[in-house]
PDB file of C-alpha atoms in Angstrom:
ATOM      1  CA  MET A 938     133.015 136.661  41.476  1.00 40.00           C
ATOM      2  CA  ASN A 939     132.366 135.928  45.019  1.00 53.00           C
ATOM      3  CA  ILE A 940     134.294 133.090  46.544  1.00 54.00           C
ATOM      4  CA  PRO A 941     131.856 130.543  48.145  1.00 53.00           C
ATOM      5  CA  GLY A 942     131.038 131.899  51.651  1.00 82.00           C
ATOM      6  CA  ILE A 943     132.396 134.813  51.728  1.00 92.00           C
ATOM      7  CA  THR A 944     131.307 138.085  50.037  1.00 93.00           C
ATOM      8  CA  TYR A 945     132.481 141.261  48.614  1.00 96.00           C
ATOM      9  CA  LEU A 946     130.143 144.306  48.616  1.00 98.00           C
ATOM     10  CA  PRO A 947     131.380 148.031  47.641  1.00 98.00           C
ATOM     11  CA  HIS A 948     130.326 150.390  49.810  1.00 98.00           C
ATOM     12  CA  ALA A 949     127.772 151.316  47.698  1.00 98.00           C
ATOM     13  CA  GLN A 950     125.811 148.094  48.343  1.00 98.00           C
ATOM     14  CA  ILE A 951     126.059 147.984  52.286  1.00 99.00           C
ATOM     15  CA  ASN A 952     123.298 147.465  54.919  1.00 99.00           C
ATOM     16  CA  PHE A 953     124.942 149.562  57.749  1.00 99.00           C
ATOM     17  CA  LYS A 954     121.452 148.101  59.825  1.00 99.00           C
ATOM     18  CA  LYS A 955     122.421 144.601  59.510  1.00 99.00           C
ATOM     19  CA  TRP A 956     126.434 145.456  59.624  1.00 99.00           C
ATOM     20  CA  ASP A 957     125.620 147.688  63.177  1.00 99.00           C
ATOM     21  CA  GLU A 958     123.297 144.542  64.297  1.00 98.00           C
ATOM     22  CA  CYS A 959     126.583 142.177  63.414  1.00 98.00           C
ATOM     23  CA  ILE A 960     129.078 144.161  65.339  1.00 99.00           C
ATOM     24  CA  ASP A 961     126.867 144.938  67.731  1.00 98.00           C
ATOM     25  CA  ASN A 962     125.793 140.158  68.097  1.00 97.00           C
ATOM     26  CA  ALA A 963     130.059 139.322  67.595  1.00 98.00           C
ATOM     27  CA  PRO A 964     131.725 138.236  70.431  1.00 97.00           C
ATOM     28  CA  ASN A 965     134.908 140.265  69.874  1.00 98.00           C
ATOM     29  CA  GLY A 966     132.801 143.903  68.806  1.00 98.00           C
ATOM     30  CA  LEU A 967     134.370 146.580  69.243  1.00 99.00           C
ATOM     31  CA  ILE A 968     133.487 150.471  68.446  1.00 99.00           C
ATOM     32  CA  TYR A 969     136.009 151.052  65.747  1.00 99.00           C
ATOM     33  CA  GLY A 970     134.242 148.311  63.168  1.00 99.00           C
ATOM     34  CA  TYR A 971     130.507 149.777  63.382  1.00 99.00           C
ATOM     35  CA  SER A 972     129.726 151.853  60.343  1.00 99.00           C
ATOM     36  CA  TYR A 973     130.155 155.303  62.339  1.00 99.00           C
ATOM     37  CA  TYR A 974     132.958 155.427  62.420  1.00 99.00           C
ATOM     38  CA  LEU A 975     134.461 153.138  59.864  1.00 99.00           C
ATOM     39  CA  ASN A 976     131.758 156.485  57.370  1.00 99.00           C
ATOM     40  CA  HIS A 977     133.414 158.916  60.018  1.00 99.00           C
ATOM     41  CA  MET A 978     137.140 157.926  59.099  1.00 99.00           C
ATOM     42  CA  ALA A 979     138.432 155.847  56.402  1.00 98.00           C
ATOM     43  CA  GLU A 980     138.756 157.573  53.584  1.00 96.00           C
ATOM     44  CA  ASN A 981     136.932 154.435  51.062  1.00 98.00           C
ATOM     45  CA  TRP A 982     135.585 151.331  52.402  1.00 99.00           C
ATOM     46  CA  ASP A 983     133.927 148.133  51.353  1.00 99.00           C
ATOM     47  CA  ALA A 984     132.929 145.210  52.848  1.00 98.00           C
ATOM     48  CA  LEU A 985     133.753 141.487  52.589  1.00 97.00           C
ATOM     49  CA  LEU A 986     131.391 139.888  54.002  1.00 95.00           C
ATOM     50  CA  ILE A 987     130.024 135.797  55.253  1.00 92.00           C
ATOM     51  CA  ASN A 988     126.506 135.180  54.111  1.00 90.00           C
ATOM     52  CA  ASP A 989     123.871 137.140  55.610  1.00 92.00           C
ATOM     53  CA  TYR A 990     126.521 139.018  57.570  1.00 96.00           C
ATOM     54  CA  GLU A 991     127.103 136.437  60.442  1.00 94.00           C
ATOM     55  CA  ALA A 992     130.805 137.935  59.616  1.00 95.00           C
ATOM     56  CA  VAL A 993     132.343 141.009  58.561  1.00 97.00           C
ATOM     57  CA  MET A 994     135.435 142.856  56.603  1.00 97.00           C
ATOM     58  CA  PRO A 995     136.004 146.759  55.956  1.00 98.00           C
ATOM     59  CA  LEU A 996     138.082 146.731  53.730  1.00 98.00           C
ATOM     60  CA  ILE A 997     139.589 149.726  54.283  1.00 98.00           C
ATOM     61  CA  TRP A 998     141.541 152.053  51.175  1.00 98.00           C
ATOM     62  CA  ASN A 999     142.992 154.906  49.475  1.00 96.00           C
ATOM     63  CA  LYS A1000     144.638 155.306  46.426  1.00 94.00           C
ATOM     64  CA  LYS A1001     148.380 157.276  45.284  1.00 89.00           C
ATOM     65  CA  MET A1002     149.284 157.495  42.203  1.00 86.00           C
ATOM     66  CA  GLY A1003     146.386 155.058  40.465  1.00 89.00           C
ATOM     67  CA  ILE A1004     147.546 152.641  43.131  1.00 90.00           C
ATOM     68  CA  ARG A1005     144.727 151.525  45.037  1.00 94.00           C
ATOM     69  CA  TYR A1006     145.981 150.705  49.040  1.00 95.00           C
ATOM     70  CA  CYS A1007     145.153 149.043  52.535  1.00 96.00           C
ATOM     71  CA  TYR A1008     145.610 151.411  55.389  1.00 96.00           C
ATOM     72  CA  GLN A1009     144.836 151.816  58.955  1.00 97.00           C
ATOM     73  CA  PRO A1010     143.207 155.263  59.651  1.00 98.00           C
ATOM     74  CA  PRO A1011     144.620 157.028  62.251  1.00 98.00           C
ATOM     75  CA  PHE A1012     142.474 156.933  65.966  1.00 98.00           C
ATOM     76  CA  MET A1013     141.188 153.306  65.105  1.00 98.00           C
ATOM     77  CA  GLN A1014     143.614 150.847  66.288  1.00 98.00           C
ATOM     78  CA  GLN A1015     141.086 148.243  65.694  1.00 98.00           C
ATOM     79  CA  GLY A1016     139.789 146.245  62.260  1.00 98.00           C
ATOM     80  CA  GLY A1017     139.770 143.077  60.679  1.00 96.00           C
ATOM     81  CA  TRP A1018     137.032 140.823  60.707  1.00 95.00           C
ATOM     82  CA  PHE A1019     133.708 141.156  63.419  1.00 97.00           C
ATOM     83  CA  GLY A1020     131.153 138.485  64.211  1.00 95.00           C
ATOM     84  CA  LYS A1021     131.606 133.839  64.184  1.00 85.00           C
ATOM     85  CA  TRP A1022     134.459 133.594  61.095  1.00 77.00           C
ATOM     86  CA  PRO A1023     134.248 129.340  60.429  1.00 69.00           C
ATOM     87  CA  GLY A1024     137.921 128.645  60.821  1.00 72.00           C
ATOM     88  CA  GLU A1025     137.352 127.360  57.239  1.00 76.00           C
ATOM     89  CA  PHE A1026     137.957 129.680  55.510  1.00 82.00           C
ATOM     90  CA  ILE A1027     140.533 131.518  56.245  1.00 85.00           C
ATOM     91  CA  ASN A1028     142.444 130.945  53.494  1.00 85.00           C
ATOM     92  CA  GLN A1029     139.632 132.103  51.426  1.00 87.00           C
ATOM     93  CA  LEU A1030     139.608 135.666  53.201  1.00 89.00           C
ATOM     94  CA  VAL A1031     143.569 135.927  52.390  1.00 88.00           C
ATOM     95  CA  LYS A1032     143.201 135.520  48.802  1.00 90.00           C
ATOM     96  CA  LYS A1033     139.920 137.516  49.363  1.00 93.00           C
ATOM     97  CA  ILE A1034     141.517 140.224  50.610  1.00 93.00           C
ATOM     98  CA  THR A1035     145.598 140.607  48.231  1.00 92.00           C
ATOM     99  CA  SER A1036     144.015 140.068  45.036  1.00 93.00           C
ATOM    100  CA  PHE A1037     141.375 143.170  46.579  1.00 95.00           C
ATOM    101  CA  THR A1038     144.805 144.810  46.697  1.00 94.00           C
ATOM    102  CA  ARG A1039     148.459 144.116  46.282  1.00 92.00           C
ATOM    103  CA  TYR A1040     149.197 146.237  48.915  1.00 93.00           C
ATOM    104  CA  GLY A1041     148.284 146.157  52.239  1.00 93.00           C
ATOM    105  CA  ASP A1042     148.370 147.173  56.601  1.00 94.00           C
ATOM    106  CA  TRP A1043     145.886 145.962  58.143  1.00 94.00           C
ATOM    107  CA  VAL A1044     144.934 145.322  62.479  1.00 96.00           C
ATOM    108  CA  PHE A1045     143.093 142.567  62.327  1.00 96.00           C
ATOM    109  CA  ASN A1046     142.058 142.469  66.071  1.00 97.00           C
ATOM    110  CA  TYR A1047     142.214 140.623  69.508  1.00 97.00           C
ATOM    111  CA  GLY A1048     139.744 138.084  68.400  1.00 95.00           C
ATOM    112  CA  ASN A1049     141.940 137.376  64.298  1.00 93.00           C
ATOM    113  CA  ALA A1050     143.954 135.286  66.647  1.00 92.00           C
ATOM    114  CA  GLU A1051     144.062 132.324  64.429  1.00 87.00           C
ATOM    115  CA  THR A1052     143.695 134.621  61.088  1.00 85.00           C
ATOM    116  CA  ALA A1053     146.554 136.630  61.724  1.00 85.00           C
ATOM    117  CA  GLU A1054     149.318 133.740  63.175  1.00 85.00           C
ATOM    118  CA  TRP A1055     147.772 132.535  59.588  1.00 80.00           C
ATOM    119  CA  GLN A1056     149.491 135.403  58.065  1.00 81.00           C
ATOM    120  CA  HIS A1057     152.757 136.087  60.813  1.00 87.00           C
ATOM    121  CA  ALA A1058     152.023 138.781  61.805  1.00 93.00           C
ATOM    122  CA  HIS A1059     153.581 140.649  64.223  1.00 96.00           C
ATOM    123  CA  ILE A1060     151.540 140.497  67.908  1.00 97.00           C
ATOM    124  CA  LEU A1061     150.300 144.134  69.368  1.00 98.00           C
ATOM    125  CA  THR A1062     150.334 145.230  73.183  1.00 98.00           C
ATOM    126  CA  ASN A1063     146.328 146.573  74.582  1.00 99.00           C
ATOM    127  CA  TYR A1064     145.297 146.149  78.036  1.00 99.00           C
ATOM    128  CA  ILE A1065     141.862 146.310  79.472  1.00 99.00           C
ATOM    129  CA  LEU A1066     140.620 145.866  83.120  1.00 99.00           C
ATOM    130  CA  ASP A1067     137.298 144.723  83.300  1.00 99.00           C
ATOM    131  CA  LEU A1068     135.190 147.572  85.554  1.00 99.00           C
ATOM    132  CA  LYS A1069     132.522 144.519  86.674  1.00 98.00           C
ATOM    133  CA  THR A1070     133.285 144.810  90.313  1.00 98.00           C
ATOM    134  CA  ASP A1071     133.545 147.709  92.763  1.00 98.00           C
ATOM    135  CA  TYR A1072     136.451 150.131  92.987  1.00 99.00           C
ATOM    136  CA  ASN A1073     137.558 148.351  95.973  1.00 98.00           C
ATOM    137  CA  ASN A1074     138.315 144.696  94.548  1.00 98.00           C
ATOM    138  CA  LEU A1075     140.307 147.039  90.864  1.00 99.00           C
ATOM    139  CA  ARG A1076     142.463 148.625  93.841  1.00 98.00           C
ATOM    140  CA  ILE A1077     143.346 145.793  95.215  1.00 98.00           C
ATOM    141  CA  LYS A1078     145.311 145.394  92.060  1.00 98.00           C
ATOM    142  CA  TYR A1079     146.740 148.401  91.488  1.00 99.00           C
ATOM    143  CA  LYS A1080     151.404 147.864  91.661  1.00 99.00           C
ATOM    144  CA  THR A1081     153.033 149.657  93.964  1.00 98.00           C
ATOM    145  CA  ASP A1082     153.972 152.817  91.865  1.00 98.00           C
ATOM    146  CA  LEU A1083     151.111 153.528  91.737  1.00 99.00           C
ATOM    147  CA  LEU A1084     149.779 153.496  94.397  1.00 99.00           C
ATOM    148  CA  ASN A1085     153.226 155.743  95.551  1.00 99.00           C
ATOM    149  CA  ASN A1086     151.758 157.847  93.373  1.00 99.00           C
ATOM    150  CA  LEU A1087     148.432 158.607  94.266  1.00 99.00           C
ATOM    151  CA  LYS A1088     150.408 159.485  97.679  1.00 98.00           C
ATOM    152  CA  ILE A1089     152.292 162.589  95.751  1.00 98.00           C
ATOM    153  CA  ALA A1090     148.861 163.767  92.924  1.00 98.00           C
ATOM    154  CA  LEU A1091     147.301 163.748  96.690  1.00 96.00           C
ATOM    155  CA  LYS A1092     149.033 166.011  98.826  1.00 97.00           C
ATOM    156  CA  HIS A1093     148.513 168.753  95.368  1.00 97.00           C
ATOM    157  CA  ASN A1094     144.521 169.218  95.794  1.00 95.00           C
ATOM    158  CA  MET A1095     143.398 168.508  92.161  1.00 98.00           C
ATOM    159  CA  GLU A1096     140.101 168.195  91.409  1.00 98.00           C
ATOM    160  CA  TYR A1097     138.689 165.981  88.272  1.00 99.00           C
ATOM    161  CA  HIS A1098     136.023 167.325  85.814  1.00 98.00           C
ATOM    162  CA  ASN A1099     133.516 166.072  83.683  1.00 98.00           C
ATOM    163  CA  ALA A1100     134.685 169.057  80.536  1.00 98.00           C
ATOM    164  CA  THR A1101     132.556 168.955  77.207  1.00 98.00           C
ATOM    165  CA  ASN A1102     135.036 170.595  74.907  1.00 98.00           C
ATOM    166  CA  ILE A1103     135.979 168.089  72.176  1.00 99.00           C
ATOM    167  CA  ASP A1104     137.938 170.228  70.395  1.00 98.00           C
ATOM    168  CA  ALA A1105     139.882 171.952  72.732  1.00 98.00           C
ATOM    169  CA  ALA A1106     140.737 168.101  74.162  1.00 98.00           C
ATOM    170  CA  ILE A1107     142.001 167.000  70.402  1.00 99.00           C
ATOM    171  CA  GLN A1108     143.952 170.416  70.115  1.00 98.00           C
ATOM    172  CA  ASN A1109     145.784 169.496  73.969  1.00 97.00           C
ATOM    173  CA  PHE A1110     145.977 166.905  72.521  1.00 98.00           C
ATOM    174  CA  ARG A1111     147.809 167.594  69.054  1.00 98.00           C
ATOM    175  CA  SER A1112     149.450 170.247  70.816  1.00 97.00           C
ATOM    176  CA  HIS A1113     151.896 168.343  73.152  1.00 96.00           C
ATOM    177  CA  TYR A1114     151.942 164.866  71.136  1.00 96.00           C
ATOM    178  CA  GLY A1115     150.465 165.888  67.364  1.00 95.00           C
ATOM    179  CA  ASN A1116     154.771 166.584  66.920  1.00 95.00           C
ATOM    180  CA  ARG A1117     155.424 162.441  66.860  1.00 94.00           C
ATOM    181  CA  MET A1118     153.262 161.016  64.995  1.00 95.00           C
ATOM    182  CA  PRO A1119     153.405 162.685  61.673  1.00 94.00           C
ATOM    183  CA  GLY A1120     151.662 160.164  60.395  1.00 94.00           C
ATOM    184  CA  VAL A1121     148.966 161.811  61.245  1.00 97.00           C
ATOM    185  CA  LYS A1122     147.531 165.619  59.332  1.00 97.00           C
ATOM    186  CA  GLU A1123     145.171 168.230  59.419  1.00 97.00           C
ATOM    187  CA  LYS A1124     142.115 166.338  58.253  1.00 98.00           C
ATOM    188  CA  HIS A1125     142.321 162.916  60.324  1.00 98.00           C
ATOM    189  CA  TYR A1126     142.088 165.755  63.640  1.00 98.00           C
ATOM    190  CA  HIS A1127     139.043 167.300  61.821  1.00 98.00           C
ATOM    191  CA  GLN A1128     137.538 163.114  60.845  1.00 99.00           C
ATOM    192  CA  PHE A1129     138.303 162.710  64.310  1.00 99.00           C
ATOM    193  CA  SER A1130     136.638 166.039  65.467  1.00 99.00           C
ATOM    194  CA  VAL A1131     133.024 164.553  63.506  1.00 99.00           C
ATOM    195  CA  LEU A1132     133.041 162.328  64.201  1.00 99.00           C
ATOM    196  CA  CYS A1133     132.971 163.175  67.996  1.00 99.00           C
ATOM    197  CA  HIS A1134     130.828 165.735  68.231  1.00 99.00           C
ATOM    198  CA  TYR A1135     128.484 162.573  66.143  1.00 99.00           C
ATOM    199  CA  LEU A1136     129.104 160.650  69.522  1.00 99.00           C
ATOM    200  CA  GLN A1137     128.452 163.473  72.003  1.00 98.00           C
ATOM    201  CA  ALA A1138     125.053 164.522  70.763  1.00 98.00           C
ATOM    202  CA  ASN A1139     124.627 160.102  71.523  1.00 97.00           C
ATOM    203  CA  ASP A1140     126.029 160.733  74.853  1.00 98.00           C
ATOM    204  CA  GLN A1141     129.311 158.111  73.946  1.00 99.00           C
ATOM    205  CA  CYS A1142     131.826 160.551  74.183  1.00 99.00           C
ATOM    206  CA  ILE A1143     133.270 161.298  77.192  1.00 99.00           C
ATOM    207  CA  ILE A1144     135.770 164.162  78.008  1.00 99.00           C
ATOM    208  CA  ARG A1145     137.900 164.281  81.464  1.00 99.00           C
ATOM    209  CA  GLU A1146     139.368 167.062  83.705  1.00 99.00           C
ATOM    210  CA  ILE A1147     142.346 166.920  86.097  1.00 99.00           C
ATOM    211  CA  LYS A1148     142.772 170.586  87.366  1.00 98.00           C
ATOM    212  CA  ASP A1149     145.107 171.811  89.788  1.00 97.00           C
ATOM    213  CA  GLU A1150     144.768 174.238  92.212  1.00 96.00           C
ATOM    214  CA  GLU A1151     144.812 176.795  90.256  1.00 96.00           C
ATOM    215  CA  GLY A1152     142.055 175.538  87.509  1.00 97.00           C
ATOM    216  CA  TYR A1153     144.391 174.186  84.824  1.00 97.00           C
ATOM    217  CA  MET A1154     143.824 171.924  82.633  1.00 98.00           C
ATOM    218  CA  ILE A1155     146.667 169.652  83.399  1.00 98.00           C
ATOM    219  CA  ALA A1156     145.344 166.093  83.124  1.00 99.00           C
ATOM    220  CA  SER A1157     142.863 165.174  80.394  1.00 99.00           C
ATOM    221  CA  ALA A1158     141.348 161.587  78.649  1.00 99.00           C
ATOM    222  CA  LEU A1159     138.643 161.889  75.913  1.00 99.00           C
ATOM    223  CA  LEU A1160     137.480 158.596  76.238  1.00 99.00           C
ATOM    224  CA  LEU A1161     134.373 157.027  73.082  1.00 99.00           C
ATOM    225  CA  SER A1162     132.144 154.182  74.234  1.00 99.00           C
ATOM    226  CA  ASP A1163     130.144 151.581  73.575  1.00 98.00           C
ATOM    227  CA  SER A1164     127.902 148.942  75.444  1.00 98.00           C
ATOM    228  CA  LYS A1165     130.816 146.645  75.419  1.00 98.00           C
ATOM    229  CA  ARG A1166     133.888 149.472  76.484  1.00 99.00           C
ATOM    230  CA  ILE A1167     134.790 153.587  77.153  1.00 99.00           C
ATOM    231  CA  TYR A1168     138.144 153.616  75.544  1.00 99.00           C
ATOM    232  CA  ASN A1169     141.193 155.875  75.954  1.00 99.00           C
ATOM    233  CA  VAL A1170     141.293 157.438  72.776  1.00 99.00           C
ATOM    234  CA  MET A1171     142.832 160.708  73.947  1.00 99.00           C
ATOM    235  CA  ASN A1172     144.838 161.517  76.790  1.00 98.00           C
ATOM    236  CA  THR A1173     147.117 164.175  77.893  1.00 98.00           C
ATOM    237  CA  ASN A1174     149.391 164.763  80.553  1.00 98.00           C
ATOM    238  CA  THR A1175     150.840 168.439  80.947  1.00 98.00           C
ATOM    239  CA  GLU A1176     154.572 168.761  82.376  1.00 98.00           C
ATOM    240  CA  LYS A1177     153.325 169.809  85.024  1.00 98.00           C
ATOM    241  CA  GLY A1178     150.588 166.997  86.257  1.00 98.00           C
ATOM    242  CA  ARG A1179     153.883 164.625  84.691  1.00 98.00           C
ATOM    243  CA  ARG A1180     155.503 166.581  87.961  1.00 98.00           C
ATOM    244  CA  LEU A1181     151.515 166.487  89.742  1.00 98.00           C
ATOM    245  CA  SER A1182     151.213 162.326  89.102  1.00 98.00           C
ATOM    246  CA  ALA A1183     147.913 163.455  86.806  1.00 99.00           C
ATOM    247  CA  ASN A1184     147.463 161.315  85.133  1.00 99.00           C
ATOM    248  CA  HIS A1185     147.259 158.600  87.567  1.00 99.00           C
ATOM    249  CA  PHE A1186     145.823 160.352  89.811  1.00 99.00           C
ATOM    250  CA  LEU A1187     143.244 161.617  86.232  1.00 99.00           C
ATOM    251  CA  PHE A1188     142.846 156.956  85.312  1.00 99.00           C
ATOM    252  CA  ASP A1189     142.063 156.241  89.903  1.00 99.00           C
ATOM    253  CA  CYS A1190     139.513 157.936  89.608  1.00 99.00           C
ATOM    254  CA  ILE A1191     137.648 156.962  86.210  1.00 99.00           C
ATOM    255  CA  ILE A1192     138.010 153.310  87.089  1.00 99.00           C
ATOM    256  CA  LYS A1193     136.739 154.874  90.619  1.00 99.00           C
ATOM    257  CA  GLU A1194     133.573 156.310  88.286  1.00 99.00           C
ATOM    258  CA  PHE A1195     132.335 152.824  86.035  1.00 99.00           C
ATOM    259  CA  ALA A1196     134.067 150.739  88.462  1.00 99.00           C
ATOM    260  CA  GLY A1197     130.167 148.095  89.051  1.00 98.00           C
ATOM    261  CA  SER A1198     128.802 148.533  85.307  1.00 97.00           C
ATOM    262  CA  GLU A1199     129.328 146.323  82.673  1.00 96.00           C
ATOM    263  CA  LEU A1200     132.595 148.270  80.871  1.00 99.00           C
ATOM    264  CA  PHE A1201     135.699 146.847  80.281  1.00 99.00           C
ATOM    265  CA  LEU A1202     138.313 150.559  79.717  1.00 99.00           C
ATOM    266  CA  ASP A1203     140.668 150.097  77.066  1.00 99.00           C
ATOM    267  CA  PHE A1204     144.057 151.797  77.329  1.00 99.00           C
ATOM    268  CA  GLU A1205     144.560 151.247  73.608  1.00 98.00           C
ATOM    269  CA  GLY A1206     148.131 150.254  74.218  1.00 90.00           C
ATOM    270  CA  SER A1207     151.197 150.163  74.717  1.00 93.00           C
ATOM    271  CA  ASP A1208     154.317 149.063  73.396  1.00 95.00           C
ATOM    272  CA  LEU A1209     155.995 152.799  74.274  1.00 94.00           C
ATOM    273  CA  PRO A1210     158.510 151.119  77.008  1.00 96.00           C
ATOM    274  CA  GLY A1211     157.275 154.256  79.231  1.00 96.00           C
ATOM    275  CA  VAL A1212     153.367 153.793  79.040  1.00 97.00           C
ATOM    276  CA  LYS A1213     153.729 150.412  78.545  1.00 97.00           C
ATOM    277  CA  SER A1214     154.463 150.465  82.422  1.00 98.00           C
ATOM    278  CA  PHE A1215     151.681 153.040  83.235  1.00 98.00           C
ATOM    279  CA  TYR A1216     149.169 150.400  81.896  1.00 98.00           C
ATOM    280  CA  GLU A1217     150.620 147.879  83.913  1.00 98.00           C
ATOM    281  CA  ASN A1218     150.262 149.521  87.288  1.00 98.00           C
ATOM    282  CA  PHE A1219     146.353 148.689  87.424  1.00 99.00           C
ATOM    283  CA  GLY A1220     146.062 145.210  87.253  1.00 98.00           C
ATOM    284  CA  PRO A1221     144.832 145.279  83.932  1.00 99.00           C
ATOM    285  CA  MET A1222     145.142 142.170  81.107  1.00 98.00           C
ATOM    286  CA  ASN A1223     146.455 141.901  77.917  1.00 98.00           C
ATOM    287  CA  GLU A1224     145.221 141.681  74.774  1.00 98.00           C
ATOM    288  CA  SER A1225     147.123 140.431  72.435  1.00 98.00           C
ATOM    289  CA  TYR A1226     145.892 142.348  67.912  1.00 98.00           C
ATOM    290  CA  TYR A1227     147.809 142.160  65.620  1.00 97.00           C
ATOM    291  CA  HIS A1228     149.851 144.280  62.465  1.00 96.00           C
ATOM    292  CA  TRP A1229     150.255 142.402  58.816  1.00 95.00           C
ATOM    293  CA  HIS A1230     151.702 144.325  56.218  1.00 94.00           C
ATOM    294  CA  TYR A1231     152.546 142.794  52.872  1.00 92.00           C
ATOM    295  CA  ASN A1232     154.273 144.614  48.945  1.00 93.00           C
ATOM    296  CA  ASN A1233     153.283 142.447  46.411  1.00 88.00           C
ATOM    297  CA  LEU A1234     153.272 145.379  43.838  1.00 85.00           C
ATOM    298  CA  PRO A1235     155.512 144.677  40.843  1.00 73.00           C
ATOM    299  CA  PHE A1236     159.095 146.258  40.630  1.00 68.00           C
ATOM    300  CA  PRO A1237     160.141 149.024  40.138  1.00 66.00           C
ATOM    301  CA  VAL A1238     156.868 150.025  41.821  1.00 62.00           C
ATOM    302  CA  ASN A1239     157.147 147.945  44.525  1.00 60.00           C
ATOM    303  CA  LEU A1240     160.226 149.705  45.674  1.00 58.00           C
ATOM    304  CA  LEU A1241     158.082 153.348  46.120  1.00 54.00           C
ATOM    305  CA  LYS A1242     155.977 152.378  49.009  1.00 56.00           C
ATOM    306  CA  LYS A1243     156.773 150.078  51.825  1.00 51.00           C
TER     307      LYS A1243
END
């Protein structure tokens, strides 16, 4: 039975046109919330709605040993609700979520602070850079460490290139960082590749590379875009790239290319100290998002899944 104001819809009953219009108009709309992203990356997903798609929330789920659980797919940084969500529905929302599944890992987006605080969710770091101004004004915010690394990079005659080979970019990322992400399986990379090819056909997949003097790729970024942001989903830096400060040069070039647009550069993180300090060099703002985990499974089943 639906809680007044909040409607549960199974996947087959979702109006994707209305759903995507909600994401378009939501003040906290993100690419991960669009039906095309969810359809490509989620094993299964249903929906919670406020009224007639005034606000929406995907319920991303799977089953293990017959137990349904909610999870956050790889390459999909933030979920939660999108749109104009009345604060009085928070308690009802939590009840609706926990009645849908007794185990969940949820990542609420930056616009869900009130919901996250209600559940004492863990705060995560995400840096974004407003690209609306020109490059010179953006560069003023660069930290000394970044400026010094750019001086190093400029000594090595590297070149900034537009690339189109999605699968090569994904494979480069996987070969360098795949062992650090044991939970990301072959099927997840395949799903992401299919999504990127779909987005590339709509000019929403951007690949940029830095090549050395011999023409070898030493740093790359696979970026996705919507009408509001450019998302740094896969960034690869080779050993030689690190020596030559190629990644500093890469993001400086990306910022220069898109400066003056109506977009934000979304760095997609991070709480890893080295990555965090690298992104901080560019003078971004921290736009926190939130992780909420609960396990209401009965004993002893709750011991099997933590």
